[in-house]
Short mmCIF file of C-alpha atoms in Angstrom, two decimals:
data_model
loop_
_atom_site.label_atom_id
_atom_site.label_comp_id
_atom_site.label_asym_id
_atom_site.label_seq_id
_atom_site.Cartn_x
_atom_site.Cartn_y
_atom_site.Cartn_z
CA MET A 1 9.40 20.95 -7.39
CA SER A 2 7.64 18.94 -5.14
CA LEU A 3 4.39 16.87 -6.44
CA ARG A 4 3.34 15.24 -3.49
CA TYR A 5 0.53 17.82 -2.59
CA GLU A 6 -0.48 18.04 -6.27
CA SER A 7 -3.82 16.88 -7.61
CA ILE A 8 -4.34 14.63 -10.25
CA GLU A 9 -5.71 17.37 -12.54
CA ASN A 10 -2.29 19.52 -11.89
CA LEU A 11 -0.33 16.32 -12.55
CA THR A 12 -2.15 15.55 -15.61
CA LYS A 13 -1.40 18.97 -16.92
CA LEU A 14 2.43 18.84 -15.62
CA ILE A 15 2.87 15.67 -17.81
CA GLN A 16 0.83 16.80 -20.79
CA GLU A 17 3.43 20.15 -20.85
CA LYS A 18 6.37 17.72 -20.58
CA LYS A 19 7.28 19.60 -17.46
CA VAL A 20 6.95 16.37 -15.57
CA LYS A 21 8.01 12.98 -16.72
CA PRO A 22 5.65 10.05 -15.29
CA SER A 23 8.77 8.65 -14.30
CA GLU A 24 10.12 11.29 -12.15
CA LEU A 25 6.49 11.24 -10.58
CA ILE A 26 6.58 7.62 -9.89
CA GLU A 27 10.22 7.87 -8.29
CA GLU A 28 9.19 10.71 -6.19
CA THR A 29 6.08 8.86 -5.10
CA PHE A 30 7.66 5.32 -3.97
CA LYS A 31 10.21 8.10 -2.07
CA ASN A 32 7.55 9.66 -0.19
CA ILE A 33 5.83 5.96 0.86
CA LYS A 34 9.18 4.89 2.51
CA GLN A 35 10.05 8.20 4.27
CA THR A 36 6.44 8.31 5.50
CA ASP A 37 4.62 4.83 5.46
CA ALA A 38 6.82 3.40 8.04
CA THR A 39 4.99 5.69 10.50
CA ILE A 40 1.00 5.46 8.81
CA ASN A 41 1.34 1.60 7.89
CA SER A 42 -1.20 2.36 4.76
CA PHE A 43 0.32 0.06 2.34
CA LEU A 44 0.68 -3.95 2.12
CA ALA A 45 2.32 -4.31 -0.52
CA LEU A 46 4.22 -1.95 -3.21
CA ASP A 47 4.59 -3.05 -6.72
CA GLU A 48 7.72 -0.90 -7.26
CA ALA A 49 9.65 -2.56 -10.27
CA VAL A 50 6.32 -3.01 -12.32
CA ALA A 51 5.22 0.75 -11.70
CA MET A 52 8.72 2.15 -12.31
CA ASP A 53 9.27 0.00 -15.50
CA LYS A 54 5.88 1.24 -16.81
CA ALA A 55 6.23 5.28 -16.07
CA LYS A 56 9.65 4.98 -18.07
CA ALA A 57 7.93 3.20 -20.66
CA MET A 58 5.36 6.37 -20.75
CA ASP A 59 8.05 8.68 -20.94
CA ASN A 60 8.78 8.25 -24.52
CA GLN A 61 5.14 8.11 -25.12
CA GLU A 62 2.44 10.92 -25.90
CA PRO A 63 0.15 11.26 -23.18
CA THR A 64 -3.20 9.45 -23.87
CA GLY A 65 -5.89 8.61 -21.21
CA LYS A 66 -7.28 10.52 -18.35
CA LEU A 67 -5.07 9.18 -15.81
CA PHE A 68 -1.56 9.03 -17.57
CA GLY A 69 1.14 8.52 -15.29
CA ILE A 70 -1.03 8.92 -12.38
CA PRO A 71 -0.04 7.01 -9.07
CA MET A 72 -2.90 5.24 -7.52
CA GLY A 73 -3.56 2.71 -4.43
CA ILE A 74 -5.70 -0.10 -4.27
CA LYS A 75 -7.62 -1.59 -1.35
CA ASP A 76 -6.38 -5.12 -0.93
CA ASN A 77 -10.02 -6.67 -1.41
CA ILE A 78 -9.83 -5.34 -4.88
CA VAL A 79 -8.47 -8.16 -7.01
CA THR A 80 -5.24 -7.11 -9.16
CA LYS A 81 -3.66 -9.18 -11.59
CA ASP A 82 -0.14 -10.81 -10.09
CA LEU A 83 -0.08 -8.63 -7.09
CA GLU A 84 -0.89 -10.19 -3.81
CA THR A 85 -4.39 -9.63 -3.04
CA THR A 86 -5.11 -11.16 0.79
CA CYS A 87 -8.13 -9.00 2.26
CA ALA A 88 -6.15 -8.08 5.17
CA SER A 89 -6.09 -12.16 6.09
CA LYS A 90 -3.89 -14.54 6.75
CA ILE A 91 -6.37 -16.73 5.12
CA LEU A 92 -5.64 -15.04 1.84
CA THR A 93 -1.66 -15.11 2.15
CA GLY A 94 0.29 -15.52 -0.96
CA PHE A 95 -2.74 -15.27 -3.12
CA ASN A 96 -1.69 -13.47 -6.04
CA PRO A 97 -4.67 -13.58 -8.89
CA VAL A 98 -4.96 -14.08 -12.46
CA TYR A 99 -6.87 -11.39 -13.74
CA ASN A 100 -7.84 -7.94 -12.72
CA ALA A 101 -11.19 -6.51 -10.85
CA THR A 102 -13.40 -4.73 -14.00
CA VAL A 103 -12.48 -1.57 -12.10
CA MET A 104 -8.87 -2.04 -12.65
CA ASN A 105 -8.94 -2.94 -16.06
CA LYS A 106 -11.13 0.64 -16.51
CA LEU A 107 -8.34 2.55 -14.70
CA ASN A 108 -5.52 0.95 -16.55
CA ALA A 109 -7.20 1.94 -19.75
CA GLU A 110 -6.82 5.32 -19.14
CA ASN A 111 -2.79 4.74 -17.94
CA GLY A 112 -3.08 5.09 -14.26
CA ILE A 113 -0.47 3.19 -12.23
CA VAL A 114 -0.80 0.68 -9.36
CA VAL A 115 2.06 1.75 -6.72
CA GLY A 116 0.34 -0.90 -4.36
CA LYS A 117 -2.12 -2.50 -2.38
CA LEU A 118 -3.29 -0.48 0.59
CA ASN A 119 -4.57 -1.40 4.10
CA MET A 120 -8.07 -2.36 5.55
CA ASP A 121 -10.12 -4.19 8.20
CA GLU A 122 -9.90 -8.20 7.31
CA PHE A 123 -12.35 -9.06 4.65
CA ALA A 124 -13.51 -5.07 5.30
CA MET A 125 -15.48 -6.13 8.52
CA GLY A 126 -14.60 -3.37 10.79
CA GLY A 127 -14.28 0.30 11.56
CA SER A 128 -10.78 1.33 12.85
CA THR A 129 -8.11 -0.72 10.12
CA GLU A 130 -7.31 -2.41 13.77
CA ASN A 131 -8.67 -6.05 12.23
CA SER A 132 -5.82 -6.38 9.99
CA PHE A 133 -4.01 -9.55 10.39
CA TYR A 134 -0.58 -7.70 9.07
CA LYS A 135 -0.59 -4.67 10.58
CA LYS A 136 -2.20 -1.26 12.27
CA THR A 137 -2.90 1.54 10.12
CA VAL A 138 -2.37 5.15 12.00
CA ASN A 139 -4.62 8.55 11.19
CA PRO A 140 -2.09 11.04 9.85
CA PHE A 141 -3.30 13.87 11.59
CA ASP A 142 -2.97 12.27 14.95
CA HIS A 143 -0.98 9.23 15.07
CA SER A 144 -2.71 8.30 18.56
CA ALA A 145 -5.96 7.91 16.62
CA VAL A 146 -7.71 5.14 14.21
CA PRO A 147 -8.04 6.03 10.48
CA GLY A 148 -11.46 4.69 10.18
CA GLY A 149 -12.57 1.44 8.43
CA SER A 150 -12.55 -0.55 6.62
CA SER A 151 -10.99 1.46 4.11
CA GLY A 152 -8.51 2.58 6.58
CA GLY A 153 -5.46 2.59 4.49
CA SER A 154 -7.11 3.88 1.58
CA ALA A 155 -8.18 7.06 3.40
CA ALA A 156 -4.78 7.40 5.34
CA ALA A 157 -2.83 7.09 2.27
CA VAL A 158 -4.40 10.11 0.22
CA ALA A 159 -4.71 12.15 3.58
CA ALA A 160 -0.65 11.66 3.68
CA SER A 161 -0.31 12.73 0.42
CA LEU A 162 1.00 9.49 -0.32
CA VAL A 163 -0.90 9.03 -3.58
CA PRO A 164 -3.66 11.41 -5.26
CA PHE A 165 -6.40 9.11 -4.87
CA SER A 166 -7.09 5.44 -3.73
CA LEU A 167 -9.99 3.16 -4.44
CA GLY A 168 -11.63 1.82 -1.00
CA SER A 169 -15.18 -0.42 -0.79
CA ASP A 170 -17.99 0.53 1.01
CA THR A 171 -20.50 -1.85 2.65
CA GLY A 172 -21.86 0.37 5.79
CA GLY A 173 -19.87 3.28 5.28
CA SER A 174 -16.38 2.02 4.85
CA ILE A 175 -15.01 4.59 2.49
CA ARG A 176 -17.13 7.73 4.14
CA GLN A 177 -16.24 6.87 7.60
CA PRO A 178 -12.11 6.89 7.22
CA ALA A 179 -12.49 9.63 4.58
CA SER A 180 -14.33 11.59 7.52
CA TYR A 181 -11.76 10.75 10.15
CA CYS A 182 -8.70 11.37 7.82
CA GLY A 183 -9.90 14.76 6.37
CA VAL A 184 -10.55 13.69 2.57
CA VAL A 185 -13.27 13.21 -0.04
CA GLY A 186 -14.68 9.48 -0.08
CA MET A 187 -17.75 8.46 -2.78
CA LYS A 188 -19.85 5.77 -2.04
CA PRO A 189 -21.77 5.39 -5.31
CA THR A 190 -25.11 4.48 -5.85
CA TYR A 191 -25.47 0.29 -5.91
CA GLY A 192 -24.76 -1.15 -9.12
CA ARG A 193 -22.96 2.62 -10.45
CA VAL A 194 -19.78 0.84 -10.38
CA SER A 195 -19.11 -2.99 -11.19
CA ARG A 196 -18.41 -5.65 -8.35
CA TYR A 197 -16.50 -7.81 -10.81
CA GLY A 198 -13.43 -8.65 -8.86
CA LEU A 199 -13.95 -7.02 -5.62
CA VAL A 200 -13.50 -9.82 -3.00
CA ALA A 201 -17.27 -9.73 -1.60
CA PHE A 202 -18.43 -8.98 2.25
CA ALA A 203 -22.28 -8.47 1.81
CA SER A 204 -23.24 -8.64 -2.11
CA SER A 205 -26.14 -6.44 -1.69
CA LEU A 206 -24.76 -3.46 0.00
CA ASP A 207 -21.00 -3.68 -0.96
CA GLN A 208 -19.59 -0.72 -3.40
CA ILE A 209 -16.37 0.53 -4.58
CA GLY A 210 -15.51 4.47 -4.71
CA PRO A 211 -13.15 6.79 -5.06
CA ILE A 212 -10.99 8.72 -1.85
CA THR A 213 -9.33 12.30 -3.06
CA ARG A 214 -8.39 15.43 -1.42
CA ASN A 215 -10.54 17.70 -3.39
CA VAL A 216 -13.76 16.79 -5.27
CA LYS A 217 -12.94 17.84 -8.83
CA ASP A 218 -10.70 14.80 -8.65
CA ASN A 219 -13.36 12.42 -7.11
CA ALA A 220 -15.70 13.03 -9.74
CA LYS A 221 -13.08 12.60 -12.47
CA VAL A 222 -11.84 8.95 -10.72
CA LEU A 223 -15.81 7.94 -10.46
CA GLU A 224 -16.45 8.70 -13.92
CA ILE A 225 -13.46 6.27 -14.86
CA ILE A 226 -14.90 3.52 -13.28
CA SER A 227 -18.29 3.72 -13.27
CA GLY A 228 -20.65 1.87 -16.14
CA HIS A 229 -22.45 -1.35 -16.94
CA ASP A 230 -20.44 -4.30 -16.71
CA ASN A 231 -21.60 -7.73 -18.15
CA MET A 232 -19.45 -9.66 -15.91
CA ASP A 233 -21.56 -8.09 -12.41
CA SER A 234 -25.24 -9.37 -12.81
CA THR A 235 -25.72 -6.45 -10.09
CA SER A 236 -24.34 -3.79 -12.60
CA ALA A 237 -26.87 -1.14 -13.78
CA PRO A 238 -27.69 -0.62 -17.46
CA VAL A 239 -26.95 3.06 -16.56
CA GLU A 240 -24.32 5.08 -18.83
CA ASP A 241 -24.52 8.52 -17.76
CA VAL A 242 -20.81 9.04 -16.19
CA ASP A 243 -21.09 12.74 -16.52
CA PHE A 244 -20.34 13.94 -13.00
CA SER A 245 -17.82 17.24 -13.83
CA SER A 246 -19.57 18.98 -16.38
CA ASN A 247 -22.11 20.98 -14.23
CA ILE A 248 -20.00 21.04 -11.04
CA GLU A 249 -19.00 24.65 -10.83
CA LYS A 250 -22.71 25.89 -10.76
CA ASP A 251 -24.20 27.89 -8.03
CA ILE A 252 -26.54 25.72 -6.02
CA LYS A 253 -29.03 28.65 -5.67
CA GLY A 254 -32.73 26.74 -4.60
CA LEU A 255 -31.13 23.12 -3.89
CA ARG A 256 -33.49 22.29 -1.69
CA VAL A 257 -31.95 20.27 0.99
CA ALA A 258 -33.20 18.17 4.06
CA VAL A 259 -31.54 17.66 7.51
CA PRO A 260 -32.67 14.40 9.57
CA LYS A 261 -33.32 15.51 12.87
CA GLU A 262 -32.17 11.77 13.95
CA TYR A 263 -28.86 13.25 12.21
CA LEU A 264 -28.27 15.48 14.67
CA GLY A 265 -29.82 14.09 18.35
CA GLU A 266 -28.44 11.70 20.78
CA GLY A 267 -24.85 10.04 20.25
CA VAL A 268 -23.39 12.89 18.24
CA SER A 269 -20.65 14.80 19.60
CA GLU A 270 -20.97 18.47 20.56
CA GLU A 271 -17.99 19.51 17.91
CA VAL A 272 -19.27 17.18 15.33
CA ARG A 273 -23.04 18.84 15.49
CA THR A 274 -21.69 22.42 15.21
CA SER A 275 -19.27 21.89 12.64
CA VAL A 276 -22.14 20.15 10.54
CA GLN A 277 -24.76 22.87 11.32
CA ASN A 278 -21.98 25.82 10.33
CA ALA A 279 -21.43 23.73 7.51
CA ILE A 280 -25.37 24.16 6.80
CA LYS A 281 -25.51 27.41 7.25
CA GLU A 282 -22.49 27.73 4.58
CA LEU A 283 -25.15 26.07 1.93
CA GLU A 284 -28.03 28.30 3.01
CA LYS A 285 -25.87 31.37 2.32
CA MET A 286 -25.03 29.94 -1.12
CA GLY A 287 -29.10 30.08 -1.53
CA ALA A 288 -30.01 26.37 -0.56
CA GLU A 289 -33.27 26.32 0.83
CA ILE A 290 -33.03 24.01 4.35
CA SER A 291 -35.55 22.26 6.22
CA GLU A 292 -35.62 19.41 8.87
CA VAL A 293 -36.87 16.08 8.04
CA SER A 294 -37.45 12.54 9.85
CA LEU A 295 -36.09 9.55 8.83
CA PRO A 296 -37.83 7.66 11.80
CA ASN A 297 -36.14 3.91 10.90
CA SER A 298 -32.65 4.91 10.42
CA LYS A 299 -32.48 4.24 13.83
CA TYR A 300 -33.09 0.66 13.04
CA GLY A 301 -29.99 0.70 10.66
CA VAL A 302 -27.59 -0.91 12.94
CA ALA A 303 -29.43 -4.01 13.82
CA THR A 304 -30.76 -4.15 10.42
CA TYR A 305 -27.18 -4.28 8.69
CA TYR A 306 -25.61 -6.68 11.02
CA ILE A 307 -27.98 -9.45 10.52
CA LEU A 308 -28.17 -8.62 6.60
CA SER A 309 -24.36 -8.09 5.98
CA SER A 310 -22.94 -11.18 8.53
CA SER A 311 -25.63 -13.40 6.83
CA GLU A 312 -24.30 -12.51 3.27
CA ALA A 313 -20.78 -13.11 4.58
CA SER A 314 -21.45 -16.40 5.94
CA ALA A 315 -22.67 -17.36 2.81
CA ASN A 316 -19.21 -15.55 0.87
CA LEU A 317 -16.77 -16.45 3.23
CA ALA A 318 -17.33 -20.24 2.87
CA ARG A 319 -15.43 -20.41 -0.37
CA PHE A 320 -12.47 -19.79 1.69
CA ASP A 321 -11.45 -23.63 2.61
CA GLY A 322 -7.76 -24.38 2.35
CA ILE A 323 -8.20 -26.21 -0.74
CA ARG A 324 -8.18 -23.46 -3.92
CA TYR A 325 -5.93 -20.90 -2.83
CA GLY A 326 -4.34 -18.82 -0.01
CA TYR A 327 -3.17 -20.47 3.72
CA GLN A 328 -3.57 -24.18 4.40
CA ALA A 329 -3.19 -25.37 7.91
CA GLU A 330 -1.06 -28.33 8.44
CA GLY A 331 -1.18 -31.23 10.29
CA ALA A 332 -5.12 -32.07 9.06
CA LYS A 333 -6.14 -35.85 9.20
CA ASN A 334 -9.23 -35.60 6.76
CA LEU A 335 -10.50 -33.23 4.67
CA GLU A 336 -13.18 -32.06 7.59
CA GLU A 337 -10.53 -31.25 9.95
CA LEU A 338 -8.54 -29.62 7.08
CA TYR A 339 -11.54 -27.11 6.70
CA LYS A 340 -11.81 -26.69 10.04
CA LYS A 341 -8.26 -25.95 11.14
CA THR A 342 -8.04 -23.56 8.48
CA ARG A 343 -10.88 -21.40 8.98
CA GLN A 344 -9.98 -21.55 12.70
CA GLU A 345 -6.15 -20.61 12.11
CA GLY A 346 -6.60 -18.38 8.96
CA PHE A 347 -9.68 -16.00 10.29
CA GLY A 348 -9.38 -13.20 12.70
CA ASP A 349 -11.88 -12.72 15.52
CA GLU A 350 -13.93 -9.90 13.69
CA VAL A 351 -14.71 -12.29 10.87
CA LYS A 352 -15.50 -15.34 12.58
CA ARG A 353 -17.58 -13.48 14.95
CA ARG A 354 -19.67 -12.31 11.91
CA ILE A 355 -19.78 -15.50 10.10
CA MET A 356 -21.14 -17.12 13.59
CA LEU A 357 -23.73 -14.48 13.77
CA GLY A 358 -24.78 -14.61 10.03
CA THR A 359 -25.06 -18.33 10.38
CA TYR A 360 -27.45 -18.35 13.24
CA ALA A 361 -29.69 -15.74 11.53
CA LEU A 362 -29.83 -17.89 8.68
CA SER A 363 -30.45 -21.59 10.33
CA SER A 364 -33.66 -23.23 10.50
CA GLY A 365 -35.88 -21.57 13.23
CA TYR A 366 -34.06 -18.07 13.19
CA TYR A 367 -34.39 -17.17 9.90
CA ASP A 368 -37.61 -15.30 9.92
CA ALA A 369 -37.17 -14.03 13.05
CA TYR A 370 -33.94 -11.98 12.15
CA TYR A 371 -32.60 -12.54 8.73
CA LYS A 372 -36.75 -11.87 6.99
CA LYS A 373 -37.25 -9.11 9.14
CA ALA A 374 -34.32 -7.50 8.57
CA GLN A 375 -35.44 -7.42 5.17
CA LYS A 376 -38.82 -5.91 5.96
CA VAL A 377 -36.83 -3.48 7.79
CA ARG A 378 -34.56 -2.50 4.95
CA THR A 379 -37.46 -1.86 2.86
CA LEU A 380 -39.11 0.43 5.08
CA ILE A 381 -35.79 2.43 5.62
CA LYS A 382 -35.29 2.76 2.05
CA GLN A 383 -39.01 4.07 1.88
CA ASP A 384 -38.30 7.02 4.30
CA PHE A 385 -35.46 8.15 1.78
CA GLU A 386 -38.17 7.62 -0.92
CA ARG A 387 -40.20 9.83 0.72
CA VAL A 388 -37.94 12.82 1.65
CA PHE A 389 -36.60 12.94 -2.41
CA GLU A 390 -40.34 13.42 -3.37
CA ALA A 391 -39.70 16.92 -1.84
CA TYR A 392 -35.46 17.96 -1.45
CA ASP A 393 -32.78 17.15 -3.79
CA VAL A 394 -30.08 16.17 -1.37
CA ILE A 395 -30.09 14.89 2.54
CA VAL A 396 -27.24 16.88 4.66
CA GLY A 397 -25.68 15.63 7.75
CA PRO A 398 -22.57 14.06 9.88
CA THR A 399 -20.65 11.29 8.23
CA ALA A 400 -19.79 9.89 11.49
CA PRO A 401 -21.03 10.98 15.25
CA THR A 402 -17.52 11.38 16.84
CA VAL A 403 -14.24 12.28 15.45
CA ALA A 404 -11.45 9.47 15.10
CA PHE A 405 -11.17 7.61 18.39
CA ASP A 406 -8.05 6.66 20.00
CA ILE A 407 -6.31 3.52 18.74
CA GLY A 408 -7.45 0.79 21.05
CA ALA A 409 -10.40 2.07 22.46
CA GLN A 410 -13.18 -0.09 21.07
CA ILE A 411 -11.30 -3.01 19.58
CA ASN A 412 -12.50 -5.25 22.61
CA ASP A 413 -15.84 -3.48 22.28
CA PRO A 414 -17.80 -4.53 19.30
CA LEU A 415 -21.30 -2.88 19.91
CA THR A 416 -19.54 0.13 20.19
CA MET A 417 -17.59 0.21 17.22
CA TYR A 418 -20.59 -1.06 15.50
CA ALA A 419 -22.76 2.20 16.31
CA ASN A 420 -19.69 4.47 14.58
CA ASP A 421 -21.47 3.35 11.35
CA ILE A 422 -24.93 4.61 12.68
CA LEU A 423 -25.05 7.33 10.29
CA THR A 424 -23.66 5.83 7.07
CA ILE A 425 -25.50 2.32 7.17
CA PRO A 426 -28.64 3.81 6.10
CA ILE A 427 -27.41 4.69 3.12
CA ASN A 428 -26.06 1.40 2.00
CA LEU A 429 -29.29 -0.49 2.91
CA ALA A 430 -31.04 1.67 0.33
CA GLY A 431 -28.54 1.37 -2.11
CA LEU A 432 -28.22 5.55 -2.45
CA PRO A 433 -24.79 7.57 -3.39
CA SER A 434 -23.27 9.47 -0.93
CA ILE A 435 -20.26 11.56 -0.19
CA SER A 436 -18.37 12.55 2.96
CA VAL A 437 -16.31 15.87 2.58
CA PRO A 438 -13.94 17.56 5.55
CA CYS A 439 -15.92 20.50 7.48
CA GLY A 440 -13.93 20.97 10.62
CA GLU A 441 -11.82 19.72 13.12
CA ALA A 442 -11.87 18.85 16.86
CA ASN A 443 -8.70 18.64 19.05
CA GLY A 444 -6.50 18.39 15.65
CA ARG A 445 -8.86 15.26 14.07
CA PRO A 446 -11.12 15.99 11.48
CA ILE A 447 -14.76 15.90 11.23
CA GLY A 448 -17.25 15.09 8.10
CA LEU A 449 -20.12 16.12 6.12
CA GLN A 450 -22.19 13.81 4.74
CA LEU A 451 -24.06 14.66 1.65
CA ILE A 452 -26.62 11.83 0.48
CA GLY A 453 -28.47 11.74 -3.20
CA LYS A 454 -30.93 10.42 -4.84
CA PRO A 455 -30.11 6.90 -7.23
CA PHE A 456 -27.60 7.41 -9.35
CA ASP A 457 -27.48 11.47 -9.03
CA GLU A 458 -24.01 11.54 -7.86
CA LYS A 459 -23.46 14.74 -10.16
CA THR A 460 -25.67 16.81 -7.58
CA LEU A 461 -23.82 15.68 -5.31
CA TYR A 462 -20.38 16.43 -6.46
CA ASN A 463 -22.32 19.92 -7.49
CA VAL A 464 -22.82 20.47 -3.79
CA ALA A 465 -20.06 19.03 -2.47
CA TYR A 466 -17.61 21.33 -4.88
CA ASN A 467 -19.49 24.60 -3.84
CA TYR A 468 -19.40 23.77 -0.28
CA GLU A 469 -15.61 22.98 -0.74
CA GLN A 470 -14.43 26.30 -1.95
CA VAL A 471 -15.61 27.57 1.73
CA PHE A 472 -13.79 24.56 3.49
CA ASN A 473 -11.05 22.38 2.73
CA MET A 474 -7.87 20.85 3.81
CA SER A 475 -5.56 21.52 1.52
CA GLU A 476 -3.26 23.81 3.78
CA ARG A 477 -3.54 20.79 6.46
CA TYR A 478 -2.35 18.13 4.12
CA GLN A 479 0.87 19.77 3.93
CA SER A 480 1.55 20.18 7.65
CA LEU A 481 1.20 16.54 8.49
#
């Protein structure tokens, strides 16, 4: 029997009933990766020997843990002990961490099996996974299209059914946008819900780790595992309620749903607008109460985000100096020259662009004009959401303004590339939870519906997403890829 398209829930049941051995599942997983990933290019590194040894040892054990024997792929900016972690950058080539990220310890405690690290935009800076130093990942639905970014490898591997789930990171839409482009389910949790310890920092006040899956129930299950307070992360929230599944199947009658007029306005393609409006009608049929609202300051989100995130990146990436780990330039005559040559040769163009922008925004004479003003606008954006959530339970709109664009179409036009995150960025600035679920296709390329919730109310988002998934899902399409 083929296990490739099975959910985490079904695979767990098959293993518990002794119908499938963990080693058989892992063996088939690597077989599928070798057959398919030469085209998709979602994986950067495989851990086949370790994974197979772990699975064979499990064959003789009683199943314990919520992920016993389940294969998983991990975005390459999440630290994995003894497995190369490069952030898809030349500057971290050969870096083998000596510890695990907190999320990895949580997944390992449930006996999940890491099969490899997934491609991404270098240091999570990009929206197409074309900024990786190593390779370009393609969209499994259309190999001439990008998979989105920066978690493009994570979304593509799940959409191509190479793993039942993966982890990504989301700074301004980097889980939800590739989830939309690749027709899968991607959750960006509330800021502080999941520990950032062991996530290589891009913008510390925005970054969050989250799961990517092919269905909503699996997504909720993975988030339950990786959530929770962590003393190793000073920004980790002391919130221990991680039950996202118990009411997932209840109806949504009476749910108050807000639709921001800005999210269906200028810049949103006709195909996306139509698919999202059809999805909203389905929610209305289920008994949800739909109303139009306004988020007037969202239009400033992109400018605000790129000032703040680049400023934080400028500080966070200062540690990559060629001394402690990773790539070191040759031929330097002194320490200062070593720093300069290593960073010049080790960082890609997009990373350099954002470091320069962030350094400029933080510099003397410009701090008040840019960074400080951006922080004030961030507060206004957050207050817009707070006002809406006084009267509504969920906000609904598109995840991305268009379907996935062609490979190479925007790589030399950074401002257009940045605009693709216009609908996801405000959620990160406000620290809110948000999930993308498939809601349509246009010319064979998927479209995503974005659900936005109150702080730490992922439970409601999963409930709405699950109900909508019963009307529209991509389960049959995955098997045709």
